[in-house]
Amino acid sequence: QVQLVESGGGLVQYGGSLRLSCAASGRTFSSYTMAWFRQAPGKEREFVVGINRNGITNYADSVKGRFTGSRDNAKNMVYLQMNSLKPEDTAVYYCAARRFGSTGLPDYWGQGTQVTVSS
């Protein structure tokens, strides 16, 4: 079982930056594939970035070059650095974890943190 707690959301102006953090519980954190998802009002939840056990990342096209996902296995932390923010990035951002060997959607989700980008 993994518990995930996000922080760092808030209100930012167009072109600004925010850094989201996700604190994970559990002794096997380093074995999980981590990810960030987001959900805007009236839209489906969408993938933002995946971070595998070794820190290798893959990004949604909409955030490539602007967002950077990372993890610190020693601290059980996951991060999302968001630069050049746009109003369309406004959403609730969720940290998620998938067990080693599992496929498909993540097995665990955080409660989410709101990011609002004003134009």
PDB file of C-alpha atoms in Angstrom:
ATOM      1  CA  GLN A   1       0.000   0.000   0.000  1.00  0.00           C
ATOM      2  CA  VAL A   2       1.264   3.461  -0.920  1.00  0.00           C
ATOM      3  CA  GLN A   3      -0.116   6.775   0.260  1.00  0.00           C
ATOM      4  CA  LEU A   4       0.551   9.829  -1.863  1.00  0.00           C
ATOM      5  CA  VAL A   5       0.233  13.456  -0.764  1.00  0.00           C
ATOM      6  CA  GLU A   6       0.645  16.293  -3.254  1.00  0.00           C
ATOM      7  CA  SER A   7       1.560  19.872  -2.453  1.00  0.00           C
ATOM      8  CA  GLY A   8       2.683  23.014  -4.219  1.00  0.00           C
ATOM      9  CA  GLY A   9      -0.370  23.938  -6.223  1.00  0.00           C
ATOM     10  CA  GLY A  10      -1.701  27.475  -6.420  1.00  0.00           C
ATOM     11  CA  LEU A  11      -2.494  30.461  -8.597  1.00  0.00           C
ATOM     12  CA  VAL A  12       0.109  31.655 -11.074  1.00  0.00           C
ATOM     13  CA  GLN A  13       0.125  34.063 -13.987  1.00  0.00           C
ATOM     14  CA  TYR A  14       0.535  33.125 -17.634  1.00  0.00           C
ATOM     15  CA  GLY A  15       4.192  32.293 -18.290  1.00  0.00           C
ATOM     16  CA  GLY A  16       4.953  31.623 -14.640  1.00  0.00           C
ATOM     17  CA  SER A  17       6.293  28.551 -12.895  1.00  0.00           C
ATOM     18  CA  LEU A  18       5.240  26.177 -10.140  1.00  0.00           C
ATOM     19  CA  ARG A  19       6.809  23.119  -8.584  1.00  0.00           C
ATOM     20  CA  LEU A  20       4.573  20.351  -7.362  1.00  0.00           C
ATOM     21  CA  SER A  21       5.752  17.795  -4.839  1.00  0.00           C
ATOM     22  CA  CYS A  22       4.417  14.378  -3.967  1.00  0.00           C
ATOM     23  CA  ALA A  23       5.370  12.629  -0.750  1.00  0.00           C
ATOM     24  CA  ALA A  24       5.005   8.853  -0.838  1.00  0.00           C
ATOM     25  CA  SER A  25       4.833   6.413   2.021  1.00  0.00           C
ATOM     26  CA  GLY A  26       6.088   2.855   1.883  1.00  0.00           C
ATOM     27  CA  ARG A  27       9.409   1.049   1.903  1.00  0.00           C
ATOM     28  CA  THR A  28       9.121  -0.113  -1.695  1.00  0.00           C
ATOM     29  CA  PHE A  29       8.722   3.330  -3.244  1.00  0.00           C
ATOM     30  CA  SER A  30      11.778   2.915  -5.474  1.00  0.00           C
ATOM     31  CA  SER A  31      10.170  -0.028  -7.248  1.00  0.00           C
ATOM     32  CA  TYR A  32       7.092   1.929  -8.361  1.00  0.00           C
ATOM     33  CA  THR A  33       6.593   3.697 -11.625  1.00  0.00           C
ATOM     34  CA  MET A  34       5.392   7.170 -10.729  1.00  0.00           C
ATOM     35  CA  ALA A  35       3.336   9.562 -12.795  1.00  0.00           C
ATOM     36  CA  TRP A  36       1.536  12.867 -12.797  1.00  0.00           C
ATOM     37  CA  PHE A  37      -1.945  13.211 -14.255  1.00  0.00           C
ATOM     38  CA  ARG A  38      -4.256  16.185 -14.432  1.00  0.00           C
ATOM     39  CA  GLN A  39      -7.954  16.821 -14.789  1.00  0.00           C
ATOM     40  CA  ALA A  40      -9.441  20.095 -15.974  1.00  0.00           C
ATOM     41  CA  PRO A  41     -13.075  21.007 -15.273  1.00  0.00           C
ATOM     42  CA  GLY A  42     -15.419  19.069 -17.538  1.00  0.00           C
ATOM     43  CA  LYS A  43     -12.602  17.004 -19.046  1.00  0.00           C
ATOM     44  CA  GLU A  44     -11.204  13.523 -18.663  1.00  0.00           C
ATOM     45  CA  ARG A  45      -8.182  12.898 -16.484  1.00  0.00           C
ATOM     46  CA  GLU A  46      -5.093  12.957 -18.689  1.00  0.00           C
ATOM     47  CA  PHE A  47      -1.527  11.736 -18.451  1.00  0.00           C
ATOM     48  CA  VAL A  48       1.179  14.377 -17.978  1.00  0.00           C
ATOM     49  CA  VAL A  49       4.453  12.558 -17.281  1.00  0.00           C
ATOM     50  CA  GLY A  50       5.648   9.108 -16.275  1.00  0.00           C
ATOM     51  CA  ILE A  51       8.832   8.481 -14.284  1.00  0.00           C
ATOM     52  CA  ASN A  52      10.154   4.946 -14.098  1.00  0.00           C
ATOM     53  CA  ARG A  53      12.187   3.415 -11.300  1.00  0.00           C
ATOM     54  CA  ASN A  54      15.418   4.736 -12.811  1.00  0.00           C
ATOM     55  CA  GLY A  55      14.125   8.257 -13.327  1.00  0.00           C
ATOM     56  CA  ILE A  56      13.550   7.920 -17.053  1.00  0.00           C
ATOM     57  CA  THR A  57      10.661  10.088 -18.107  1.00  0.00           C
ATOM     58  CA  ASN A  58       8.086  10.281 -20.868  1.00  0.00           C
ATOM     59  CA  TYR A  59       5.837  13.248 -21.419  1.00  0.00           C
ATOM     60  CA  ALA A  60       2.547  14.156 -22.966  1.00  0.00           C
ATOM     61  CA  ASP A  61       3.090  16.224 -26.094  1.00  0.00           C
ATOM     62  CA  SER A  62       1.220  19.140 -24.560  1.00  0.00           C
ATOM     63  CA  VAL A  63       3.854  19.624 -21.835  1.00  0.00           C
ATOM     64  CA  LYS A  64       7.103  18.601 -23.549  1.00  0.00           C
ATOM     65  CA  GLY A  65       9.782  21.227 -23.168  1.00  0.00           C
ATOM     66  CA  ARG A  66       7.875  23.016 -20.399  1.00  0.00           C
ATOM     67  CA  PHE A  67       7.411  20.453 -17.626  1.00  0.00           C
ATOM     68  CA  THR A  68      10.030  18.294 -15.936  1.00  0.00           C
ATOM     69  CA  GLY A  69       9.210  15.260 -13.850  1.00  0.00           C
ATOM     70  CA  SER A  70      11.721  13.841 -11.375  1.00  0.00           C
ATOM     71  CA  ARG A  71      11.981  11.626  -8.331  1.00  0.00           C
ATOM     72  CA  ASP A  72      14.204  11.226  -5.299  1.00  0.00           C
ATOM     73  CA  ASN A  73      14.060   7.606  -4.172  1.00  0.00           C
ATOM     74  CA  ALA A  74      16.063   8.351  -1.018  1.00  0.00           C
ATOM     75  CA  LYS A  75      13.385  10.798   0.120  1.00  0.00           C
ATOM     76  CA  ASN A  76      10.328   9.023  -1.312  1.00  0.00           C
ATOM     77  CA  MET A  77       9.501  12.150  -3.273  1.00  0.00           C
ATOM     78  CA  VAL A  78       8.276  12.922  -6.755  1.00  0.00           C
ATOM     79  CA  TYR A  79       8.346  16.369  -8.342  1.00  0.00           C
ATOM     80  CA  LEU A  80       6.814  18.203 -11.252  1.00  0.00           C
ATOM     81  CA  GLN A  81       8.515  21.417 -12.299  1.00  0.00           C
ATOM     82  CA  MET A  82       6.160  23.410 -14.503  1.00  0.00           C
ATOM     83  CA  ASN A  83       7.476  26.350 -16.518  1.00  0.00           C
ATOM     84  CA  SER A  84       5.927  28.609 -19.135  1.00  0.00           C
ATOM     85  CA  LEU A  85       2.503  27.864 -17.745  1.00  0.00           C
ATOM     86  CA  LYS A  86      -0.569  28.517 -19.852  1.00  0.00           C
ATOM     87  CA  PRO A  87      -4.244  28.921 -18.913  1.00  0.00           C
ATOM     88  CA  GLU A  88      -4.926  25.514 -20.497  1.00  0.00           C
ATOM     89  CA  ASP A  89      -2.653  23.960 -17.844  1.00  0.00           C
ATOM     90  CA  THR A  90      -5.275  24.839 -15.239  1.00  0.00           C
ATOM     91  CA  ALA A  91      -6.358  21.584 -13.620  1.00  0.00           C
ATOM     92  CA  VAL A  92      -6.201  19.430 -10.535  1.00  0.00           C
ATOM     93  CA  TYR A  93      -2.879  17.610 -10.655  1.00  0.00           C
ATOM     94  CA  TYR A  94      -2.608  14.098  -9.276  1.00  0.00           C
ATOM     95  CA  CYS A  95       0.400  12.060  -8.275  1.00  0.00           C
ATOM     96  CA  ALA A  96       0.049   8.361  -9.041  1.00  0.00           C
ATOM     97  CA  ALA A  97       1.965   5.140  -8.491  1.00  0.00           C
ATOM     98  CA  ARG A  98       1.959   1.822 -10.314  1.00  0.00           C
ATOM     99  CA  ARG A  99       3.343  -1.343  -8.760  1.00  0.00           C
ATOM    100  CA  PHE A 100       6.290  -3.071 -10.373  1.00  0.00           C
ATOM    101  CA  GLY A 101       4.996  -5.559 -12.929  1.00  0.00           C
ATOM    102  CA  SER A 102       1.561  -3.980 -13.063  1.00  0.00           C
ATOM    103  CA  THR A 103       0.170  -2.604 -16.313  1.00  0.00           C
ATOM    104  CA  GLY A 104      -2.475  -0.121 -17.250  1.00  0.00           C
ATOM    105  CA  LEU A 105      -3.633   2.673 -15.003  1.00  0.00           C
ATOM    106  CA  PRO A 106      -1.843   3.418 -11.729  1.00  0.00           C
ATOM    107  CA  ASP A 107      -2.724   1.462  -8.620  1.00  0.00           C
ATOM    108  CA  TYR A 108      -2.579   4.388  -6.197  1.00  0.00           C
ATOM    109  CA  TRP A 109      -3.574   8.052  -6.420  1.00  0.00           C
ATOM    110  CA  GLY A 110      -3.086  11.150  -4.336  1.00  0.00           C
ATOM    111  CA  GLN A 111      -5.884  13.527  -3.457  1.00  0.00           C
ATOM    112  CA  GLY A 112      -4.770  16.127  -6.002  1.00  0.00           C
ATOM    113  CA  THR A 113      -3.607  19.718  -5.868  1.00  0.00           C
ATOM    114  CA  GLN A 114      -5.185  22.610  -7.756  1.00  0.00           C
ATOM    115  CA  VAL A 115      -3.154  24.593 -10.273  1.00  0.00           C
ATOM    116  CA  THR A 116      -4.745  27.705 -11.739  1.00  0.00           C
ATOM    117  CA  VAL A 117      -3.066  29.762 -14.448  1.00  0.00           C
ATOM    118  CA  SER A 118      -4.489  33.216 -15.069  1.00  0.00           C
ATOM    119  CA  SER A 119      -4.285  34.861 -18.483  1.00  0.00           C
TER     120      SER A 119
END
